[in-house]
Structures are given as C-alpha cells and as structure tokens.
Coordinates of C-alpha atoms and ligand atoms in Angstrom, one line a residue:
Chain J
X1 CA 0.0 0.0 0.0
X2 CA 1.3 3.5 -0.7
X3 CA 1.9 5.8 1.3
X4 CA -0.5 8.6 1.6
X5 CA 1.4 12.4 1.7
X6 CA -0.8 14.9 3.6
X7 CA -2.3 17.4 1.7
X8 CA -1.4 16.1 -2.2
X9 CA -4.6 16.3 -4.4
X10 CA -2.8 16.4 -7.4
X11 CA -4.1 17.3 -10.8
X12 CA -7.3 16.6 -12.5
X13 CA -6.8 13.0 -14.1
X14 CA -6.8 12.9 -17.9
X15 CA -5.5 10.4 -20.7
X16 CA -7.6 7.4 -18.7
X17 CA -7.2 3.8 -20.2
X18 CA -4.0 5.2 -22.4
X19 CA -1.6 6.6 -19.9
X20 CA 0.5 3.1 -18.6
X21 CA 1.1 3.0 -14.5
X22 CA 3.1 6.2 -13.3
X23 CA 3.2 8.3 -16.7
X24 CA 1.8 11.8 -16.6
X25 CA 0.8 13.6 -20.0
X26 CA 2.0 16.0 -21.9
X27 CA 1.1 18.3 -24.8
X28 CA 5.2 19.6 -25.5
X29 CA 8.1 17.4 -26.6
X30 CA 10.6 17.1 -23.7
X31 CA 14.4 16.3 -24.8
X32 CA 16.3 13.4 -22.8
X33 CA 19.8 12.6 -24.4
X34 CA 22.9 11.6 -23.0
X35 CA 25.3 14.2 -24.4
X36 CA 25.3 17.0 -27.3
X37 CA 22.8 16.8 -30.2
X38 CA 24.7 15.3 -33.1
X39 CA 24.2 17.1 -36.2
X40 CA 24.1 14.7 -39.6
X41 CA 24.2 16.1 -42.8
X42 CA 21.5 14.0 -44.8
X43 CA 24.6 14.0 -48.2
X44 CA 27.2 11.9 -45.3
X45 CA 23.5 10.3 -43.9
X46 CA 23.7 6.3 -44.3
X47 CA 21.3 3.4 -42.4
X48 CA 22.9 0.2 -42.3
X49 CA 21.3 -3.4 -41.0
X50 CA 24.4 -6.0 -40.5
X51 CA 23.9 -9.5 -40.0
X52 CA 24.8 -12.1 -37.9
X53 CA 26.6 -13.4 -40.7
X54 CA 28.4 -10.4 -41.3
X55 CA 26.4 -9.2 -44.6
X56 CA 25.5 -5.6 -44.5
X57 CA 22.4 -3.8 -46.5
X58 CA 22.9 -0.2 -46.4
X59 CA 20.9 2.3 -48.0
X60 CA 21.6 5.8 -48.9
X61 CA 19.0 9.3 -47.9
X62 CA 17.7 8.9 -51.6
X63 CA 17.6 5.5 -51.0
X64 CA 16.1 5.3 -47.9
X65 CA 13.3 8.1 -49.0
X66 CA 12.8 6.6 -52.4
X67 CA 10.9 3.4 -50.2
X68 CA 7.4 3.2 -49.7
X69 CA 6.8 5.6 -46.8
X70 CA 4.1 5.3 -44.2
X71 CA 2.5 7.6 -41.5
X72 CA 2.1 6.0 -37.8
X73 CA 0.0 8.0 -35.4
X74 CA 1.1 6.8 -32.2
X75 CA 1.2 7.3 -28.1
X76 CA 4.9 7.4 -26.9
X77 CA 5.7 6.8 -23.7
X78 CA 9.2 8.4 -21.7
X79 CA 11.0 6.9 -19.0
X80 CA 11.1 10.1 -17.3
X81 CA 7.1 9.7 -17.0
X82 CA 5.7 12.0 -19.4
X83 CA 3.6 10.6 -22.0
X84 CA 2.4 11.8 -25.3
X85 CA -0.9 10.5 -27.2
X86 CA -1.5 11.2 -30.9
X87 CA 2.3 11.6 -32.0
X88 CA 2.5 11.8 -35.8
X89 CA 5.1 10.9 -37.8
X90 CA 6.5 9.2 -41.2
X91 CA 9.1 6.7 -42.1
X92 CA 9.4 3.7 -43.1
X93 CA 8.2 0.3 -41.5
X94 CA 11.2 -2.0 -40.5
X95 CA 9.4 -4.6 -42.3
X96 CA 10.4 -2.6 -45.4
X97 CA 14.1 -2.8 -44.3
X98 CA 13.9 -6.0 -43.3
X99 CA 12.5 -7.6 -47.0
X100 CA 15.7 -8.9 -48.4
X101 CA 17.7 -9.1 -45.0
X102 CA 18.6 -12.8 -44.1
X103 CA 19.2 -13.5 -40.5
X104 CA 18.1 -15.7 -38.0
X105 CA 19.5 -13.3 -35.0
X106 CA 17.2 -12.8 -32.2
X107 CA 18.7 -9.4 -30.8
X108 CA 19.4 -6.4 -32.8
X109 CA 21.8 -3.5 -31.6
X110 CA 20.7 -0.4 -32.9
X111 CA 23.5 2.4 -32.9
X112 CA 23.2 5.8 -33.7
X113 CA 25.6 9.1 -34.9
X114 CA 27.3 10.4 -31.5
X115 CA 27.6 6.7 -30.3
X116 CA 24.6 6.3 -28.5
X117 CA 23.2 2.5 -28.8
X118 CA 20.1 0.5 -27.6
X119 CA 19.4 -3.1 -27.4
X120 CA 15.7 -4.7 -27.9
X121 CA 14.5 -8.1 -29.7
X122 CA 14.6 -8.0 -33.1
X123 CA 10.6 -9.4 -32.7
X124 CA 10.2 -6.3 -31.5
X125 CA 10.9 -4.4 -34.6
X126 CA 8.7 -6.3 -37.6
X127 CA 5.2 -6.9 -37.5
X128 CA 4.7 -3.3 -38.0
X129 CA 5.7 -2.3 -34.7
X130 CA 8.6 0.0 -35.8
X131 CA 9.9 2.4 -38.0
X132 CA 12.7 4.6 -39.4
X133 CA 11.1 8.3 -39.3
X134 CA 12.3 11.5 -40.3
X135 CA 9.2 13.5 -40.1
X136 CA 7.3 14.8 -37.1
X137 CA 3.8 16.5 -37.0
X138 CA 4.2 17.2 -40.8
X139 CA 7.6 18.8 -40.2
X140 CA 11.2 17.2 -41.0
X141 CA 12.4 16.4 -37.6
X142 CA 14.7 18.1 -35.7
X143 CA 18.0 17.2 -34.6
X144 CA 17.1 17.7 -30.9
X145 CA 14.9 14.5 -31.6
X146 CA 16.7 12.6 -33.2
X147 CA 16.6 13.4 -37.0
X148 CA 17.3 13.8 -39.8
X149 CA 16.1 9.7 -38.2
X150 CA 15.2 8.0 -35.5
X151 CA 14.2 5.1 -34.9
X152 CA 10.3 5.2 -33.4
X153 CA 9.4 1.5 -31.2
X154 CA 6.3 3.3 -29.8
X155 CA 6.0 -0.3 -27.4
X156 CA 8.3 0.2 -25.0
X157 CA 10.0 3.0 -23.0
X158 CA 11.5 6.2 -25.8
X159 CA 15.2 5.8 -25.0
X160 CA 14.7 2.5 -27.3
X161 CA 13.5 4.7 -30.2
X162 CA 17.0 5.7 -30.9
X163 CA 17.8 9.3 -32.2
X164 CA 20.1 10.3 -35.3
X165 CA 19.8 6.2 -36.0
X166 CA 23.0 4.7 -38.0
X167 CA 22.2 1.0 -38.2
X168 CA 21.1 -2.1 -37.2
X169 CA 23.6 -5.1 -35.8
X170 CA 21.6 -8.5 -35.7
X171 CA 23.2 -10.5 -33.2
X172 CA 23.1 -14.0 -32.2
X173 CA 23.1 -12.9 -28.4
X174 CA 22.0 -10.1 -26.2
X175 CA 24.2 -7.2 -26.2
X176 CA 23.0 -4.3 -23.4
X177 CA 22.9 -0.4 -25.0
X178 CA 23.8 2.8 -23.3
X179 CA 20.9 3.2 -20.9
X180 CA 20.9 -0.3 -20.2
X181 CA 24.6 -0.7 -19.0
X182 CA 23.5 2.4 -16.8
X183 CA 20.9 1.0 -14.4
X184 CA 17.7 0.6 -17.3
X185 CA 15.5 -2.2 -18.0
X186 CA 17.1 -4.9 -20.4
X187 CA 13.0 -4.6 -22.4
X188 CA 11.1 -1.5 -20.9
X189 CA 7.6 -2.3 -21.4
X190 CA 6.0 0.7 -20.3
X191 CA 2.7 -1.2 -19.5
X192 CA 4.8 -3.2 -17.4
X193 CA 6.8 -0.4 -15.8
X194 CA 9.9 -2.0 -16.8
X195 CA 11.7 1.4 -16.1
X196 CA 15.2 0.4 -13.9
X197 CA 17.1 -3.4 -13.9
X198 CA 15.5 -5.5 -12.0
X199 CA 11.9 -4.2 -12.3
Chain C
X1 CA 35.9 -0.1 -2.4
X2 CA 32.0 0.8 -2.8
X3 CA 31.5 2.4 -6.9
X4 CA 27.8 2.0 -8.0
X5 CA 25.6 1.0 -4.7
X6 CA 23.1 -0.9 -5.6
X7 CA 19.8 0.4 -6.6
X8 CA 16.8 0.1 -4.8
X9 CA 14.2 -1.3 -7.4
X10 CA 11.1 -0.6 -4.4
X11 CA 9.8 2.5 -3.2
X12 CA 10.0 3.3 0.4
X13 CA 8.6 6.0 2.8
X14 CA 11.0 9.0 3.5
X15 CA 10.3 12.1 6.0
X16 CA 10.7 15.0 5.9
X17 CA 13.3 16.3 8.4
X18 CA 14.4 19.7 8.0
X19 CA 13.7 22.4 5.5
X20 CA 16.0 25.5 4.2
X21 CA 15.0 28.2 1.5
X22 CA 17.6 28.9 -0.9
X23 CA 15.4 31.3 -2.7
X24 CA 11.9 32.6 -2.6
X25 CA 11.0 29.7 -5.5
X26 CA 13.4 27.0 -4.0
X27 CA 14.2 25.1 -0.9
X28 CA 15.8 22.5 0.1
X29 CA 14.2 19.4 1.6
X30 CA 15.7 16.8 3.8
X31 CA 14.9 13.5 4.3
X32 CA 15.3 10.6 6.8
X33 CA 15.2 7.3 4.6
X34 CA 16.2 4.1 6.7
X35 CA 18.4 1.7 5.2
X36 CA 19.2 4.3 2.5
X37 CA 22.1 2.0 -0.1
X38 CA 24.1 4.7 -0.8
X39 CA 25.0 6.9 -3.9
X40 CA 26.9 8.5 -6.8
X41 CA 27.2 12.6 -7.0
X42 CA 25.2 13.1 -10.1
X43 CA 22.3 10.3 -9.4
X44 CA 18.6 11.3 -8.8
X45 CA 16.0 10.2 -7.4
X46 CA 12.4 9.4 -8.3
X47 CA 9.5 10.7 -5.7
X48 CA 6.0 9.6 -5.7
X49 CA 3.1 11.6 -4.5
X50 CA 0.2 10.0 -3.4
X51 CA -3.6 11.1 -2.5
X52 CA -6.3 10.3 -0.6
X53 CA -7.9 8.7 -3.1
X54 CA -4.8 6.2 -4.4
X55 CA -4.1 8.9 -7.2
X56 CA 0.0 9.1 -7.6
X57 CA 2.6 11.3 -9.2
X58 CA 6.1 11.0 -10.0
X59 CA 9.0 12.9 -10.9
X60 CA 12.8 12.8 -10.8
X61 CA 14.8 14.9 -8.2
X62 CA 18.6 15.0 -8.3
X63 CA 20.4 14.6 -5.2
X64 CA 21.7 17.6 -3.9
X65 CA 25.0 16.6 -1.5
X66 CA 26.5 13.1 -1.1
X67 CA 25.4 10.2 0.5
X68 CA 25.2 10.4 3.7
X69 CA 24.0 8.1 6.1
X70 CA 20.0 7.8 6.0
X71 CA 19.6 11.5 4.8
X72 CA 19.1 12.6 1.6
X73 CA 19.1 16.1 0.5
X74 CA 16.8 17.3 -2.4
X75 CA 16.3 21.0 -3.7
X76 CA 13.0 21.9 -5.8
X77 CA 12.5 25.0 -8.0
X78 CA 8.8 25.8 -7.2
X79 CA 7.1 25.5 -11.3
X80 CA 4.2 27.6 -11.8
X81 CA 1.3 25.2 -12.1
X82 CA 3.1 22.2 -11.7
X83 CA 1.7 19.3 -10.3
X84 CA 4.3 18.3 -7.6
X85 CA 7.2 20.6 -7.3
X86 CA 4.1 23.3 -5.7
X87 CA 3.5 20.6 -3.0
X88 CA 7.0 20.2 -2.6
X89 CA 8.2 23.7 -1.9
X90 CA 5.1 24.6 -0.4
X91 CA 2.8 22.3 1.2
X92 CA 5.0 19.7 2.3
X93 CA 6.0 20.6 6.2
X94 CA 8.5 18.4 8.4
X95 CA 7.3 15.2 9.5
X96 CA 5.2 14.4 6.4
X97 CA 6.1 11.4 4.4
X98 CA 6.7 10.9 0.5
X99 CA 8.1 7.8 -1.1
X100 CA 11.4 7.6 -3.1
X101 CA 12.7 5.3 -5.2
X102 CA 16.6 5.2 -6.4
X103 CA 19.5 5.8 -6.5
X104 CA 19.1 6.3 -10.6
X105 CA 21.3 7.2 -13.3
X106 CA 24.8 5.7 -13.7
X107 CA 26.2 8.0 -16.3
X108 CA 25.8 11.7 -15.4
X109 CA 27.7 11.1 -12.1
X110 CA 31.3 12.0 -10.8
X111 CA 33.8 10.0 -8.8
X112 CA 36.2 11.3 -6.7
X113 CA 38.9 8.5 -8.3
X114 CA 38.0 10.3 -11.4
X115 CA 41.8 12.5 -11.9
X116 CA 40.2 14.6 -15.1
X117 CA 39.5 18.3 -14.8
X118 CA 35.8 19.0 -14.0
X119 CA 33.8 22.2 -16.0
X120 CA 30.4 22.0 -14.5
X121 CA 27.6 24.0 -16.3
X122 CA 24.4 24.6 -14.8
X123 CA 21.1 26.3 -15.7
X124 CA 18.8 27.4 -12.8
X125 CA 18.2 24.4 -10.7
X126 CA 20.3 22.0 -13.2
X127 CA 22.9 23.5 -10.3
X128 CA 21.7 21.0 -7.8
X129 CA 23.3 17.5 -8.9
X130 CA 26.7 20.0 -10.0
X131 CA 26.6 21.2 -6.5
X132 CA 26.3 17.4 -5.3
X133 CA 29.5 16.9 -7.2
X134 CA 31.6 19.8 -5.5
X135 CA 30.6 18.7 -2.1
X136 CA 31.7 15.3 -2.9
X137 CA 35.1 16.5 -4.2
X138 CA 35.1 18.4 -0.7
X139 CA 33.9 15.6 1.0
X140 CA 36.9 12.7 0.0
X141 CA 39.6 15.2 -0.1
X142 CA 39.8 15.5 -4.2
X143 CA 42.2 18.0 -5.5
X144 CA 40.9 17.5 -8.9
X145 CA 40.4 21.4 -10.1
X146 CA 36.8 22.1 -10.7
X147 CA 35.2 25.3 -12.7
X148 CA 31.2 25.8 -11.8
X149 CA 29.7 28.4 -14.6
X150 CA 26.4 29.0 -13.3
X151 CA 23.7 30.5 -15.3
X152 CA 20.8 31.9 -13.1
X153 CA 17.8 34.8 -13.5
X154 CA 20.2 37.3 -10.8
X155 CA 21.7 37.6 -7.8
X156 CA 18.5 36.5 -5.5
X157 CA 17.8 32.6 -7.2
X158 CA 21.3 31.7 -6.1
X159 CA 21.0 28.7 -4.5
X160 CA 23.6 27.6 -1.8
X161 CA 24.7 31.2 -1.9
X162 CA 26.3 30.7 1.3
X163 CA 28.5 27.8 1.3
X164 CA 29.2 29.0 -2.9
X165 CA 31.1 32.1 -1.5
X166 CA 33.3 30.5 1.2
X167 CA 36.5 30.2 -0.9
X168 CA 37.0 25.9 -2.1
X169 CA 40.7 25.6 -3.4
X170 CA 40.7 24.5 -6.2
X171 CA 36.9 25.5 -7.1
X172 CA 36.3 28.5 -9.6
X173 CA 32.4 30.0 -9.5
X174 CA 31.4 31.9 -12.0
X175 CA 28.0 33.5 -12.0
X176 CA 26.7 34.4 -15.3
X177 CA 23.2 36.3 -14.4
X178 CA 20.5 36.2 -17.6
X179 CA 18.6 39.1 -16.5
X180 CA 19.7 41.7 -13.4
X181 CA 23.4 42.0 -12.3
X182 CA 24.6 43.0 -8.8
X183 CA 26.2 46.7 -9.1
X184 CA 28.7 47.0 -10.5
X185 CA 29.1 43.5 -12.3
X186 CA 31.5 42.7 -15.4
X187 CA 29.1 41.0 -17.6
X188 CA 25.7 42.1 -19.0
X189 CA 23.0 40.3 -18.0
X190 CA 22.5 37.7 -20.5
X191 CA 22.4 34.2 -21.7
X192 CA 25.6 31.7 -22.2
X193 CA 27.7 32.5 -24.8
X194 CA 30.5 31.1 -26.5
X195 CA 32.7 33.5 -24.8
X196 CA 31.7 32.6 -21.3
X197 CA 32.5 29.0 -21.8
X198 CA 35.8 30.2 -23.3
X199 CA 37.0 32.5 -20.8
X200 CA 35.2 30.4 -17.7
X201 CA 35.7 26.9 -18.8
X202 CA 39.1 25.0 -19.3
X203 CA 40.6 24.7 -22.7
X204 CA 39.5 21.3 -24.8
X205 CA 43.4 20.4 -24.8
X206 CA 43.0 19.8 -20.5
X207 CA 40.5 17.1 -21.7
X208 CA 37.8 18.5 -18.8
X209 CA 34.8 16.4 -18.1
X210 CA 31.8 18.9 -18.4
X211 CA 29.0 18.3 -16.8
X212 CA 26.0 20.4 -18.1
X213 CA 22.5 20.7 -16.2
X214 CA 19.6 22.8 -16.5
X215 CA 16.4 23.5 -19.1
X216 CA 16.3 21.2 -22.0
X217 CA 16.9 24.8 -24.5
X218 CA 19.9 25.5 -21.7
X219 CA 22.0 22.3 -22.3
X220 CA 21.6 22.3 -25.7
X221 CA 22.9 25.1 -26.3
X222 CA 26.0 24.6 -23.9
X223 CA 26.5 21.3 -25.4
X224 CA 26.5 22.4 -28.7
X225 CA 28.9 25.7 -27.6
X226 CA 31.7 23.4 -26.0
X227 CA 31.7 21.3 -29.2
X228 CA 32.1 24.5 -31.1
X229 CA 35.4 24.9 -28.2
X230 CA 36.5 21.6 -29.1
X231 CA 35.6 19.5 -26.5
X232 CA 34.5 15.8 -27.5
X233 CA 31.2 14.7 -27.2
X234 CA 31.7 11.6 -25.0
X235 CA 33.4 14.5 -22.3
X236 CA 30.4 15.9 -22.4
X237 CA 27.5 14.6 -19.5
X238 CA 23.8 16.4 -20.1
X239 CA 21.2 16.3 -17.8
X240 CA 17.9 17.8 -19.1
X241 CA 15.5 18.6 -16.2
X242 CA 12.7 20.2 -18.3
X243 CA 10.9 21.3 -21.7
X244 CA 10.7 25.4 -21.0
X245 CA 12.9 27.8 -19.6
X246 CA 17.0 28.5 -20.0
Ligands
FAD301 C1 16.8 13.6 -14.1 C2 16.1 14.8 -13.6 C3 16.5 15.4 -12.5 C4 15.8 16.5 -12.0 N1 16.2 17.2 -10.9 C5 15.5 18.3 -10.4 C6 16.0 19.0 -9.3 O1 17.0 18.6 -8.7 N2 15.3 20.1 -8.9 C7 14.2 20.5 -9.6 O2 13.6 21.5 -9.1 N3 13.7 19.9 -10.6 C8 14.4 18.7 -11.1 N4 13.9 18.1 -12.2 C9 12.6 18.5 -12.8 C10 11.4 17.8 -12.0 O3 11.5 16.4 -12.3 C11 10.0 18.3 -12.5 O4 9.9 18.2 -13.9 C12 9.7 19.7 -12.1 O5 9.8 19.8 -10.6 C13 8.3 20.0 -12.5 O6 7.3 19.1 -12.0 P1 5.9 19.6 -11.6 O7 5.1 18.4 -11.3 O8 5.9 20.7 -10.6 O9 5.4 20.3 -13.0 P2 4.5 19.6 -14.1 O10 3.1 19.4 -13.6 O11 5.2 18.4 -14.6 O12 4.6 20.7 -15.3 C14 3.8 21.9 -15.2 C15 4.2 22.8 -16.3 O13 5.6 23.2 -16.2 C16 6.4 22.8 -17.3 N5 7.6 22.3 -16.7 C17 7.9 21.1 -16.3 N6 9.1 21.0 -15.8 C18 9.7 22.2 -15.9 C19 11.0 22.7 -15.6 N7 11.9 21.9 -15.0 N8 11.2 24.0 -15.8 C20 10.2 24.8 -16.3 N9 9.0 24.4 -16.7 C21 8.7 23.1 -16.5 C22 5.6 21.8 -18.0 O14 5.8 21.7 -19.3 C23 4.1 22.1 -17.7 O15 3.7 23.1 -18.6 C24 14.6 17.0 -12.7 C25 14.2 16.3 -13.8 C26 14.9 15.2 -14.3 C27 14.5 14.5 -15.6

C-alpha cells in the first residue's frame, strides 16, 4: 500500500485507459539525451542493417526516401514519466528494411551518430511495430529529436527509439545499450513499468 | 571499495526532516530514509506523491549533497502550475512522508577517483546535482580542479549562496546572471555564450569532463557551444530537467 502524503490532491486525471502506470501527460516534446545533439548532414547520412553473418544492407538518404513511406499515429511513452498521445510521424516500416535481409539473430543493436546505442529483440521491430522516421507533425524532424532519423518503437520506454539512427547489428546474443549498461531495464515495457534493472 | 551502490528497485517512505529556502522559488528538503544503499554525485531520485484517493505522481529529483548516512538532501524549483514541485516547496511541512525510489542514473555522475578536470555548467536548478559533485570533491579530499559556470535569472535565485562564496581551493564559480546584475558587475546580463565558456571553462586540450545541467533549451545550447570549443562529445555529460525555460 502506498503511502499517503498529507495534503497532495494532485491534478485533475486525464489520458484514462491510455496513460501506462506512473506516466503523466504531456502536450510539449521534452528532450532526454545523454550528451550534445549530433548534427548529420543527410549528403554523409547512411542506415545500415548488419547481419549475424556479417552481410550488410545499407541504403543511402535517396535510397532510404525513395521506399514506400508510411504515416504512424502513435502514443509514446518516456521513462522520465511524461507521455504523449497522438504523436504523428512518417518513415518507413522496419518490415520494409527487413525484406531482403537474411538472419536468423534474435537481438538487434541499434547504434546511432554520436555513439549512442540501444538493445531490444529484433521481434520487436517487424510486424509493423517500428519504424525509421524522419518527419514529425508534418515537419522534418529536428536534430534535438533525433533526425534527420530516429528510430520510433512506440512499445516500449522512448530511450529505445533511438535518435540520429546509423544502423542495425543482428546478433546471435544479447548485447545491453547505453541506458541499459547504466541501471535501465534490459525490455522496458512501459505497461509493465519495466523502467530500472530489475523491475 | 564501494562504486555503483546498488539500486533500490522498491519505493520506500521518506520524512521529511528539515527544511531550508535557498530562494523565494526554491528550498531544500531533507529527508530521513532508513536503510538508505548509498549513492553517486550526479544520481537522482524518483518521488511519488500520493492522494487520498490512491491517485499518484512521480518525478525525478537529483540529489543535492553526497550520500550520507540515511539523509538525503533534495532542492525543488517551485514550477508555476506544476503538479508536484508546488507541493513540494510549499505544502509539504517536516514530519510528512513521501516515497522515493533510487539511486538512478549511472552515467551523469562523478567519482572522486575520477583525476580529469571538472567544467560543471548549470542552468537554474540543473545546479543541484553539479553542487552534489563539489561537495563530494570536498567531501573525499579530491584536488581534482573544478570550474562551476552557473547560469541563473540574478543575484537572489542563487541557491547555496552561502556555502558557494566560502573560498573551495581549487573550485572557480562563476555566476553568469540572464537578467539583473549586482552593481557593479563585469558582464551584462544575458544568456551563455560562446565567450563565457571560453574565458570560464578549461581549454579542450585539459580534456575537462563537463558536466552540463539545467532547461532542456539551456543544455543544448551549452552542449553544442563546448563542441564548437572543441571538447568531444563523450566528455560531455547532459542532464535535461525540463521542456521550458533557459
Ligand atoms: C533527471 C532529472 C532530475 C531533476 N532534478 C531536479 C532538481 O534537482 N530540482 C528541480 O527543481 N527539478 C528537477 N527536475 C525537474 C522535475 O522532475 C520536474 O519536472 C519539475 O519539478 C516540474 O514538475 P511539476 O510536477 O511541478 O510540474 P508539471 O506538472 O510536470 O509541469 C507543469 C508545467 O511546467 C512545465 N515544466 C515542467 N518541468 C519544468 C521545468 N523543469 N522548468 C520549467 N517548466 C517546467 C511543464 O511543461 C508544464 O507546462 C529533474 C528532472 C529530471 C528529468
């Protein structure tokens, strides 16, 4: 049972059924990053997917925007506890990426410009569950989040939807990311309030 | 030799012990938490608030001075309209209870082994987990030379004005005030510039560790300054407390 703190109403409840255990809403973008924005010229800009076998895909900016694009309207959730409902963007489906990539790896390490990295199952990124974007609310996003891309896992806790994304690394076996060597949840299902190790 | 104390995955009760305003918006809380594990300068904490009627809130809180013992030291800018830093700074009185959940964060934090040159560069209340560091420097006897640029509104939101002025050796503070100066003062009011860090900071070749805290707009555009000094990014350590402000 929690403990009760004398005299806290708090604020009138809103978000209901959509807002997972201890997130708050939001109606701006908060910023959490580990160091200094990275800026990446889209002309130097590449997205790569290696394999467990060592084969790489990579695909250029014109490559990458030449792909069938598609326009996810989702609710994202911050470890930090704010939430955001109704977040549009546009990318392209992992699935896409995915098409002609042959692997049989079960975890993907997903590394970024500025060095930043994140682990998840790769499970977790087809099925239409994740994307490459480089749009935001009808705008090209902004380096402060992420672009000119980041990756968007709208599942689990933000810090997986890495910023300024560089690639993809299929591995045969786990490998822990940035946040996750410093005290974060291995998954971080929000719904599950997988927020520190060990939750 | 303790490093990272384990964290505590489970909330428990803390109570409120003793009270001190650092500035008409800001005070400092302190807390009793038994069996308290310990914790890194830099780490925060994560507080729930809950009501009557089960209704909780949560936010993070950096730790304001090193661990010590059961108490744990906290300082809260009062936000207009804010849901929990209001209660904090102004409803909570000593004796009532909240529950905290930590230590968190194992990458914006400084060790006293650490032998690098510290710049620390803080925005409003992003001075709190800075100030955690130069009291733990103080605290295990570090003479590792540290440079605090501190970016505030003017001369009355110092916090820790007291213990800031009592000369540290080896501790530069530099106050760069955004929008009244004492009289007389060297620098216009204004926001951070290039300059500042220049003149206030240590050159890239001393390969400092800069620590920068404060409004999300704030360490931006340090971050982005001390790369334009040549700093490299992985010396560089944000903390962003907040959307608005700088
Ligand atoms: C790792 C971490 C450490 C932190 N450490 C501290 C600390 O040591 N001391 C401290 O005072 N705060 C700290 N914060 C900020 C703190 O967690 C809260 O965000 C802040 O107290 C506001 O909460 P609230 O419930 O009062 O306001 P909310 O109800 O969350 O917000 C009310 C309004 O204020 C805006 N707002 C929210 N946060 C801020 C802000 N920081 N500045 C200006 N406007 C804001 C919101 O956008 C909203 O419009 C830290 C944040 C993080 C992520």
């Amino acid at each position: 049972m929690a403990i009760v703190s004398r005299g806290f109403r708090g604020r009138p409840r809103a978000g209901g059924d959509r807002l997972p255990p201890g997130q708050y809403l939001v109606e701006d973008f908060p910023v959490l990053s580990a160091g200094p924005t990275p800026r990446v010229p889209t002309d130097r800009w590449e997205f790569a997917i290696d394999t467990e076998e060592g084969e790489t895909h990579r695909w250029s900016w014109q490559e990458f925007m030449a792909l069938p694009q598609e326009r996810p309207a989702v609710d994202i959730h911050c470890v930090t506890r704010w939430s955001k409902l109704d977040t549009h963007w546009e990318g392209v489906s992992l699935d896409v990426l995915f098409e002609d990539v042959e692997s049989a790896a079960e975890y993907a390490l997903v590394h970024s410009y500025g060095g930043y990295t994140t682990n998840l199952p790769v499970e977790d990124l087809l099925d239409g569950k994740a994307w490459i974007v480089h749009r935001f609310d009808g705008e090209e996003l902004a380096p402060v989040h992420g672009g000119p891309a980041r990756l968007l896992v709208p599942h689990l806790y933000f810090w997986k939807s890495a910023k300024w994304v560089r690639g993809i690394r299929l591995l045969n076996e786990d490998w822990p990311g940035f946040w996750e060597t410093a005290g974060y949840h291995e998954y971080g299902d929000p719904w599950r309030e997988q927020r520190y190790e060990g939750d | 030799m303790e490093r990272t104390p384990a964290r505590r995955a489970r909330w428990t009760a803390a109570r409120l012990t003793g009270i001190r305003d650092e500035t008409p918006t800001a005070r400092t809380l302190r807390f009793s938490v038994p069996g308290w594990p310990g914790h890194l300068a830099g780490q925060h904490v994560d507080v729930r608030l809950t009501a009557e009627d089960g209704y909780s809130a949560q936010r993070s809180y950096s730790l304001a001075g090193p661990a010590d013992g059961d108490t744990v030291e906290l300082t809260v800018e009062r936000v207009p309209d804010g849901e929990v830093s209001p209660y904090l700074t102004e409803i909570m009185e000593v004796g009532d209870e909240v529950e905290l959940r930590g230590p968190v964060g194992g990458w914006f934090v400084w060790r006293p082994e650490s032998a690098a040159p510290v710049l620390l560069v803080a925005g409003g209340s992003g001075v709190v987990p800075l100030m955690a560091m130069l009291r733990e420097r103080r605290h295990a006897g570090s003479r590792v030379p540290f440079r605090l640029l501190y970016s505030l509104r003017g001369p009355d939101s110092r916090y820790y004005a007291d213990e800031l002025r009592r000369p540290d050796p080896g501790v530069d503070v530099t106050y760069l005030y955004t929008r009244g100066t004492p009289d007389p003062w060297p620098r216009p009011a204004g926001r951070v510039r290039l300059d500042d860090l220049a003149e206030g900071g240590w050159p890239s070749s001393f390969e400092p560790d800069c620590y920068v805290c404060g409004p999300t707009g704030f360490v931006e555009t340090v971050a982005d300054l001390l790369l334009t000094l040549g700093h490299a990014p992985e010396r560089i350590r944000t903390e962003r407390f907040g959307p608005t402000g700088g």
